[in-house]
CSV table of C-alpha atoms in Angstrom, one decimal:
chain,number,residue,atom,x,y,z
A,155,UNK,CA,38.8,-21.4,62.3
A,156,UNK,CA,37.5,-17.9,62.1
A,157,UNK,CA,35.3,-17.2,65.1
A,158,UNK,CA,32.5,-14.4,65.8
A,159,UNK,CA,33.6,-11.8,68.7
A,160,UNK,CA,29.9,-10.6,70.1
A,161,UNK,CA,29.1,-8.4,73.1
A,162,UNK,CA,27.0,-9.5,75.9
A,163,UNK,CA,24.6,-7.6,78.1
A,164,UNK,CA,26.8,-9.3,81.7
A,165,UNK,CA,23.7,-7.8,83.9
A,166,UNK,CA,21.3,-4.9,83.6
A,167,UNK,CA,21.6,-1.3,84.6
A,168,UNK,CA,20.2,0.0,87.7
A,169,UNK,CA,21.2,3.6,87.6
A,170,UNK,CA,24.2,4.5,85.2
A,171,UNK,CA,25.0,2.5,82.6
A,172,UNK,CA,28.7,1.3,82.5
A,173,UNK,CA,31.5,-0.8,80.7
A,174,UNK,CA,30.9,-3.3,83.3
A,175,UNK,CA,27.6,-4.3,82.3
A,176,UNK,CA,28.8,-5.9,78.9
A,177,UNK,CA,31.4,-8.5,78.3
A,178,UNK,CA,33.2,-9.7,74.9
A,179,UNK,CA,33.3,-12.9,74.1
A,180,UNK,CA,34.0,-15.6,71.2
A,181,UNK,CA,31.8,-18.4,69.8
A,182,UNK,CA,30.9,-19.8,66.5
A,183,UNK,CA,30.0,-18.4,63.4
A,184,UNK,CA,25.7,-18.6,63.4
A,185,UNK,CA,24.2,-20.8,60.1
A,186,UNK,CA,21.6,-19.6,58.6
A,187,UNK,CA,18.3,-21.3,57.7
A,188,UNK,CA,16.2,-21.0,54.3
A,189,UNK,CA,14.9,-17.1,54.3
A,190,UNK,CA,17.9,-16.5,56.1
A,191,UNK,CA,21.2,-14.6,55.1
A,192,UNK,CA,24.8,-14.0,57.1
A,193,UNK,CA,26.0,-10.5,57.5
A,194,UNK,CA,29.0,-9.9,58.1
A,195,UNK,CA,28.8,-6.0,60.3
A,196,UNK,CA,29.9,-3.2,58.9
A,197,UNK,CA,28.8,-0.6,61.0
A,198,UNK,CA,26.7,-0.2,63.8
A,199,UNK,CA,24.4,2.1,65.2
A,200,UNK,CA,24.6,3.6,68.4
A,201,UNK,CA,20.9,5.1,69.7
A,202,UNK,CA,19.5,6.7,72.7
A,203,UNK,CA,16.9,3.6,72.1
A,204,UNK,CA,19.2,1.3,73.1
A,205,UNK,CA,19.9,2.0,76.5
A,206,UNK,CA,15.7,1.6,77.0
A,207,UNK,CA,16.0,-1.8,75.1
A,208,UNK,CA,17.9,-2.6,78.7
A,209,UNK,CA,14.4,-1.3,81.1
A,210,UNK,CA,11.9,-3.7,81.7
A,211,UNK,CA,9.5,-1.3,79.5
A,212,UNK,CA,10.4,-0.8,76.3
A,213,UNK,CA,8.3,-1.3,72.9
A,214,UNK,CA,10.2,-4.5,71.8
A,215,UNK,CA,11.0,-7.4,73.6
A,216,UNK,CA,13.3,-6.0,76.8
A,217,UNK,CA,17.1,-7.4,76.6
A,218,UNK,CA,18.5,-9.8,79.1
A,219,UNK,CA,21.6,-11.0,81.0
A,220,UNK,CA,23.4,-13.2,78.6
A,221,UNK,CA,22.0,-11.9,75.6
A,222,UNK,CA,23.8,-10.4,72.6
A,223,UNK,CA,23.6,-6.6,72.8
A,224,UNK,CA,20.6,-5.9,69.7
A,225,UNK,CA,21.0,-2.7,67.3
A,226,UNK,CA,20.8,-1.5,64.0
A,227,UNK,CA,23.3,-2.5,61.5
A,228,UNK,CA,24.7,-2.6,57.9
A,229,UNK,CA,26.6,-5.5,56.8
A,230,UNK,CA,27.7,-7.2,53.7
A,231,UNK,CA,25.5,-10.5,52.9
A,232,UNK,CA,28.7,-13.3,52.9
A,233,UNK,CA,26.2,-16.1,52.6
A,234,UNK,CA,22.8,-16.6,52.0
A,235,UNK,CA,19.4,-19.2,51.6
A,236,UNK,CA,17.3,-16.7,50.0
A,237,UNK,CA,16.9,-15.4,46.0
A,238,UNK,CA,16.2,-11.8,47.6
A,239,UNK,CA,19.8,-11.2,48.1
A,240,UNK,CA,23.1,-12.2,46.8
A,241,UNK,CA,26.5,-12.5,48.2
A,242,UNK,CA,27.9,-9.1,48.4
A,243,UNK,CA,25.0,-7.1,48.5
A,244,UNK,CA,25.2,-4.5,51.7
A,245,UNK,CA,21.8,-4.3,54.2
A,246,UNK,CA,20.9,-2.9,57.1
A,247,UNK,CA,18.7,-4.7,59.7
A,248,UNK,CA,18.3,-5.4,63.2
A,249,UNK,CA,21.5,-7.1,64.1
A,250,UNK,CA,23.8,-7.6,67.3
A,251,UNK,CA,26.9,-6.4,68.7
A,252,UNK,CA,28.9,-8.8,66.8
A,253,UNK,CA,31.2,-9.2,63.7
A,254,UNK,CA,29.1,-11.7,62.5
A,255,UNK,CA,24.7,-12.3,62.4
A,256,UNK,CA,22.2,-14.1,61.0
A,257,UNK,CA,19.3,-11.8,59.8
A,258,UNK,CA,15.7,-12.9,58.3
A,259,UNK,CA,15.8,-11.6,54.5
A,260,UNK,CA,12.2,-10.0,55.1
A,261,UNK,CA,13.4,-7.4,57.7
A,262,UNK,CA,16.8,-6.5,55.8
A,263,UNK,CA,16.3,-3.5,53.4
A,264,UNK,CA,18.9,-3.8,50.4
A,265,UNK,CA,21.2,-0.6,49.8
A,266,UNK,CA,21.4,0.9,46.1
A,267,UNK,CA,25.1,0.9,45.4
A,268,UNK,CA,24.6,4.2,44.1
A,269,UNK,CA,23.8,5.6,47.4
A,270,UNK,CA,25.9,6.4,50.3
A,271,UNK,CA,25.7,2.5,52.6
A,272,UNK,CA,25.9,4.6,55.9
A,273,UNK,CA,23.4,7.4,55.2
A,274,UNK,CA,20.6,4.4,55.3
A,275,UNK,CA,21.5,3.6,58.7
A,276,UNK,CA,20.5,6.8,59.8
A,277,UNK,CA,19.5,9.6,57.6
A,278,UNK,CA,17.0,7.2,54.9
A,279,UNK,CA,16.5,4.8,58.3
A,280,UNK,CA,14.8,5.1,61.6
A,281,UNK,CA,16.6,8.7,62.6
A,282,UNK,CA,15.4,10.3,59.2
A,283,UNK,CA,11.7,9.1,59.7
A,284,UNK,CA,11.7,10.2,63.8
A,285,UNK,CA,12.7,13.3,62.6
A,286,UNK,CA,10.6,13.9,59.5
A,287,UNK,CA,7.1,12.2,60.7
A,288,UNK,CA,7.5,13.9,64.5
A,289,UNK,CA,8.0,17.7,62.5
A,290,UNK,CA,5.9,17.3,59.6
A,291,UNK,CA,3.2,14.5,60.7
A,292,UNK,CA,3.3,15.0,64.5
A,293,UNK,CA,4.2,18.0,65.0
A,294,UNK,CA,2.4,19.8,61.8
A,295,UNK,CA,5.4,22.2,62.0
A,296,UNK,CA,4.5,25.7,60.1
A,297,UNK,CA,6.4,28.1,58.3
A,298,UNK,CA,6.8,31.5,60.7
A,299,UNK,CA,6.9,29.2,63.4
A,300,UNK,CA,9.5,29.1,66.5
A,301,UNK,CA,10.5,25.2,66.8
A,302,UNK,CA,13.1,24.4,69.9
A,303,UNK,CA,14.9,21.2,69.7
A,304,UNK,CA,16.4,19.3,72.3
A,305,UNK,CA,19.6,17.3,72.1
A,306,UNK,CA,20.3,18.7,68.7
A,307,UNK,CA,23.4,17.5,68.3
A,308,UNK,CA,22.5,13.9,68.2
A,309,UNK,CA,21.3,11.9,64.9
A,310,UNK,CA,17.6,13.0,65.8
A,311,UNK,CA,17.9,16.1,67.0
A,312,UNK,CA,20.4,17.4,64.5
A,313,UNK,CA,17.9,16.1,61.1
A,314,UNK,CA,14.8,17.2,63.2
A,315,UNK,CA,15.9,21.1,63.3
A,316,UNK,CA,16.8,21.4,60.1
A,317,UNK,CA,13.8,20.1,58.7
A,318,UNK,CA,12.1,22.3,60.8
A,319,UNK,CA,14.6,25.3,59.2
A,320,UNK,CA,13.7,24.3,55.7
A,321,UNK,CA,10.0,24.7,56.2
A,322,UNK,CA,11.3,28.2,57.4
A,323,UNK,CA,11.0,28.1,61.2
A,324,UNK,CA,13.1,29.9,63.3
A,325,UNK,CA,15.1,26.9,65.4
A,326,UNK,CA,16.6,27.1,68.6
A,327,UNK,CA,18.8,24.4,69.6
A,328,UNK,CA,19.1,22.8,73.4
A,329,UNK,CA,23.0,20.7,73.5
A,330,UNK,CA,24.7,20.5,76.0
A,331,UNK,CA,28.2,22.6,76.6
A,332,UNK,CA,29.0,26.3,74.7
A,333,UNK,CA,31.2,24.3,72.2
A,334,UNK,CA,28.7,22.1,71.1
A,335,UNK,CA,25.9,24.7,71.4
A,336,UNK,CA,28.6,26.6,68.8
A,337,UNK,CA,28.8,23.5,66.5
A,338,UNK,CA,24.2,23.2,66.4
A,339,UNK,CA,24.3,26.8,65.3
A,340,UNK,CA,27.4,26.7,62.9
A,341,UNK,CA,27.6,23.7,60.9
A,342,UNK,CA,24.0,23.0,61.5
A,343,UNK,CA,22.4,26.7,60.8
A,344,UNK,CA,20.2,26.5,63.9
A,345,UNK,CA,19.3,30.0,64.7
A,346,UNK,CA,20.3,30.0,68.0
A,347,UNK,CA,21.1,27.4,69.9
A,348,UNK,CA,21.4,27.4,74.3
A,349,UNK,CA,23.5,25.3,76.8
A,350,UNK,CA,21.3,23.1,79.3
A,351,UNK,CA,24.2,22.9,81.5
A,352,UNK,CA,23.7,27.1,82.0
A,353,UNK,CA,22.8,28.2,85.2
A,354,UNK,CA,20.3,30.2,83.5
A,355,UNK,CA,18.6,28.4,81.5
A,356,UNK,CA,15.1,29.1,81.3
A,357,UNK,CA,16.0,32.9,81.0
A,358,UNK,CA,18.6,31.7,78.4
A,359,UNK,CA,16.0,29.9,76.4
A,360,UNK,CA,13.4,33.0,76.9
A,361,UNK,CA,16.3,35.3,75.4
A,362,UNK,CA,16.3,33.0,72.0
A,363,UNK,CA,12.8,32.4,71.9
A,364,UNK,CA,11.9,36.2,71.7
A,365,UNK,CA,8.0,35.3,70.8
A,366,UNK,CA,7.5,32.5,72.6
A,367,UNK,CA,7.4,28.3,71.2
A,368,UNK,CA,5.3,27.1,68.9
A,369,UNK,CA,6.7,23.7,68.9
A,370,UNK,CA,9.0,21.9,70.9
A,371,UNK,CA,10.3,18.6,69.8
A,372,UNK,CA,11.6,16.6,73.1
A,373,UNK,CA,14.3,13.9,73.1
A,374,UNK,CA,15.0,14.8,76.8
A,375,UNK,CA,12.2,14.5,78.9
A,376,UNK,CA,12.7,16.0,82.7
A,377,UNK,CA,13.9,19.8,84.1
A,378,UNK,CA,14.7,20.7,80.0
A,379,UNK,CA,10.5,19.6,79.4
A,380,UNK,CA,9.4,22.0,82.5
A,381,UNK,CA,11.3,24.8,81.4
A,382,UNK,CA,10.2,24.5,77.9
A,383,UNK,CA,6.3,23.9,78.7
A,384,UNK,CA,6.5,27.7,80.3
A,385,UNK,CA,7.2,29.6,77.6
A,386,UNK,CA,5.2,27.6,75.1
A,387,UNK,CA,2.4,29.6,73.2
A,388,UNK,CA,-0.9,29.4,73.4
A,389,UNK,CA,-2.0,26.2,71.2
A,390,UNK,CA,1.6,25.0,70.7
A,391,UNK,CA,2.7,21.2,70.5
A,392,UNK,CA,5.0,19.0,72.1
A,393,UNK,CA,6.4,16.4,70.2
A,394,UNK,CA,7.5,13.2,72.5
A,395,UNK,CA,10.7,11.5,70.4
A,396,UNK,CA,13.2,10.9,73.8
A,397,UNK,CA,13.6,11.3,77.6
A,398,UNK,CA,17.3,10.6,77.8
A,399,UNK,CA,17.8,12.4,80.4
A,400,UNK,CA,15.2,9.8,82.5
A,401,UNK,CA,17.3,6.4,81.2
A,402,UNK,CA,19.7,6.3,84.3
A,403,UNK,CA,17.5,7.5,87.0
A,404,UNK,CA,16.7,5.0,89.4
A,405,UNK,CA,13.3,7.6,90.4
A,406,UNK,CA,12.5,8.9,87.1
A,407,UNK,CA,10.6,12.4,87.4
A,408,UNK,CA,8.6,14.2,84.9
A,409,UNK,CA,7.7,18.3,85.3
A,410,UNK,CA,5.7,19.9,87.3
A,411,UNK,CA,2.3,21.5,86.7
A,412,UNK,CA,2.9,19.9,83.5
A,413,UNK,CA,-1.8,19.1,83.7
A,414,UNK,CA,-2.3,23.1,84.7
A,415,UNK,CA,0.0,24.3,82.0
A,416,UNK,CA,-1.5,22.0,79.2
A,417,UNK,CA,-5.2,23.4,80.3
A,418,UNK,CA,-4.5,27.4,80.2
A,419,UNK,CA,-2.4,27.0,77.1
A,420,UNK,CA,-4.4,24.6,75.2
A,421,UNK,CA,-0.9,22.7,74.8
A,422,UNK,CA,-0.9,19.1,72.4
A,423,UNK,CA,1.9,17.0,73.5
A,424,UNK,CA,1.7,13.6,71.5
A,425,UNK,CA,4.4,10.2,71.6
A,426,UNK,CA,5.1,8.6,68.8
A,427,UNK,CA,7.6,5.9,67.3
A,428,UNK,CA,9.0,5.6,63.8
A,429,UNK,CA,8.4,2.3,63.6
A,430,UNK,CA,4.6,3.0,63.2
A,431,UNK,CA,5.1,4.9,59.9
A,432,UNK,CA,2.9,3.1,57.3
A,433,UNK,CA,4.7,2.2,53.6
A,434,UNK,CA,3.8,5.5,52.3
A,435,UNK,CA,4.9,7.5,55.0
A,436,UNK,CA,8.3,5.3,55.0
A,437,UNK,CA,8.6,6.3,51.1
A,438,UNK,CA,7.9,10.1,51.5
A,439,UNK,CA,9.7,10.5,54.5
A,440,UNK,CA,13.0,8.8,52.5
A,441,UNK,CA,12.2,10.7,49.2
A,442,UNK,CA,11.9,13.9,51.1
A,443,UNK,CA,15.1,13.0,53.1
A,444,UNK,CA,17.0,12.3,49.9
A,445,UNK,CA,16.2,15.3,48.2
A,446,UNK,CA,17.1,17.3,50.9
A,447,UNK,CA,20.6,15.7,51.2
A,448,UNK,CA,21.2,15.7,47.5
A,449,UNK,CA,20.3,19.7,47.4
A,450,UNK,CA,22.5,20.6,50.5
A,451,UNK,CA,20.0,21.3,52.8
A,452,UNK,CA,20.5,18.7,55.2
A,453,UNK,CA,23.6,18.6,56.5
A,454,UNK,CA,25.0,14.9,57.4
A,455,UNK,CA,27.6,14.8,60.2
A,456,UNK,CA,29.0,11.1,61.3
A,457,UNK,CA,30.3,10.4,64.7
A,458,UNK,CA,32.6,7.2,63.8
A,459,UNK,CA,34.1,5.2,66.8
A,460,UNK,CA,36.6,2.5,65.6
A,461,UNK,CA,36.4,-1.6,66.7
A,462,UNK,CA,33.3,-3.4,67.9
A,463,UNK,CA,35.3,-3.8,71.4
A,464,UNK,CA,34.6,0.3,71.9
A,465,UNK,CA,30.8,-0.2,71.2
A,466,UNK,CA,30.0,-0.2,75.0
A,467,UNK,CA,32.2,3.1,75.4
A,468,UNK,CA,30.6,4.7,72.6
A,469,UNK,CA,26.8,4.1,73.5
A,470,UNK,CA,28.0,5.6,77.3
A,471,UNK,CA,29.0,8.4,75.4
A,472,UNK,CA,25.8,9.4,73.3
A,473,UNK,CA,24.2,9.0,76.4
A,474,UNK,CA,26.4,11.4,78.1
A,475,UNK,CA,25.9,14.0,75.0
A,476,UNK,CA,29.8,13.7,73.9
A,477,UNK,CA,28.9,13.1,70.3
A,478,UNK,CA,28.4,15.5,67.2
A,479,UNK,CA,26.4,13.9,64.2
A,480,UNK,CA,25.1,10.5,64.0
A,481,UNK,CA,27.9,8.2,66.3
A,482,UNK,CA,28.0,4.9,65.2
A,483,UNK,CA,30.9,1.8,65.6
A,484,UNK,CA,33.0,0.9,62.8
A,485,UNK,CA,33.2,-3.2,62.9
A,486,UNK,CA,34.9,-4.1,59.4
């Protein structure tokens, strides 16, 4: 009998997050009830988001010991209790760490077979709308203007400063390591793009940002946020996506002076989640994102690890900045 290989959260993270903190293991296939279909995983997605999903604050309901490692998925429907979808069609969904899931038909979105299955897990999906409604909606991102971008390497970060490039801003890149700094600039077309590992950061930053920041969007959080916050122009914005670099910390810390400088500058700095996007802002945020992709101007990178047993491995090394593109785990 064919059986279902799923990853379990073994106990939570205090500090670093490691292989040891998951566990593979074997059980039955799930059924399915009426509204129901089985999914049999494809790909996964491997997000930033997911390591917070393992904090006892998070915006969805916090992941415990025992429990099936969540994340976004496309899979192929192999069986199913609902009219909405037939066997064979390919969705993507909120799914587990598994080979095999049971999803509710009302929160699977059905992929075109014309399109591209993976570029909905990502560039049409959550990534695409963080990046398009935190420049365009958020962060009201002008033409003329200097945008930075932290982590611009990642699935975010890389769709977020190109965006930003084809509403003609100059974009500066923040990645971590001169190769990867290399890649942002490119195969991305990022004006300029500096290492957060330099020494000199915040003088290296200064340099590319010869007239200051307009906007900055943030998927970091911590000393990268202080450093940016000083040489932000009068009335600029600060667009809250991520503070990755806060997820391991045992004490997190935020900048300093960060009330002082947001008074004399007249800074807006504003969170936000993609999941709040209403229908229409879903639709244009997916129409704009296609017609970028279809006229070249967004360039889509994929970061592909191979077998569900390397998932762990894979989401320890997006957090650790190791990817290029969009890194998700190959399953079937």
């Amino acid at each position: 009998m064919q059986r279902n290989r799923q990853i379990v959260v073994t106990q939570l993270p205090n500090g670093n997050l490691t292989e040891n903190h998951f566990k593979m293991q074997e059980g039955d296939i799930p059924g399915i009830r009426p509204g129901q279909v089985l999914i049999r995983t494809r790909l996964i997605s491997t997000d930033a988001v997911n390591r917070i999903w393992l904090r006892p604050l998070t915006y969805r309901i916090s992941v415990n010991v025992g429990d099936v490692m969540p994340a976004m998925a496309l899979g192929e429907v192999v069986e199913t209790q609902d009219d909405a979808l037939d066997v064979g069609d390919l969705v993507v969904a909120e799914s587990l760490w598994a080979d095999y899931a049971a999803i509710n038909v009302k929160q699977a979105i059905k992929i075109a077979p014309s399109d591209v299955a993976s570029h909905h897990l990502w560039v049409y999906g959550l990534a695409g709308r963080t990046a398009h409604q935190g420049m365009l909606r958020v962060g009201n991102v002008q033409a003329g203007e200097t945008v930075v971008v932290s982590a611009a390497g990642g699935s975010v970060g890389l769709l977020a400063g190109q965006i930003a490039r084809e509403q003609g801003c100059y974009v500066v890149g923040i990645a971590g390591g001169a190769d990867k700094c290399a890649w942002v600039t490119e195969t991305l077309g990022f004006d300029a793009c500096v290492d957060r590992h330099d020494a000199h950061f915040l003088q290296a930053l200064k340099d590319a940002c010869p007239d200051g920041i307009d906007m900055y969007f943030d998927n970091v959080g911590g000393q990268v946020l202080e450093d940016v916050v000083r040489l932000m122009n009068v009335n600029g914005r600060i667009v809250c996506c991520g503070a990755v670099s806060q997820f391991d910390e045992l004490v997190e810390y935020g900048p300093a002076n960060i009330p002082a400088l947001i008074i004399v500058k007249r800074l807006r700095m504003e969170g936000f989640i993609a999941r709040d996007c209403t229908a229409h802002e879903i639709e244009q945020a997916v129409g704009d994102m296609k017609q970028w992709v279809g006229e070249g101007k967004i360039n889509v990178i994929e970061d592909i690890v191979e077998g569900l047993a390397n998932a762990p491995s894979a989401l320890i090394g997006l957090l650790a900045g190791e990817n290029k593109g969009k890194r998700m785990v190959r399953v079937s």
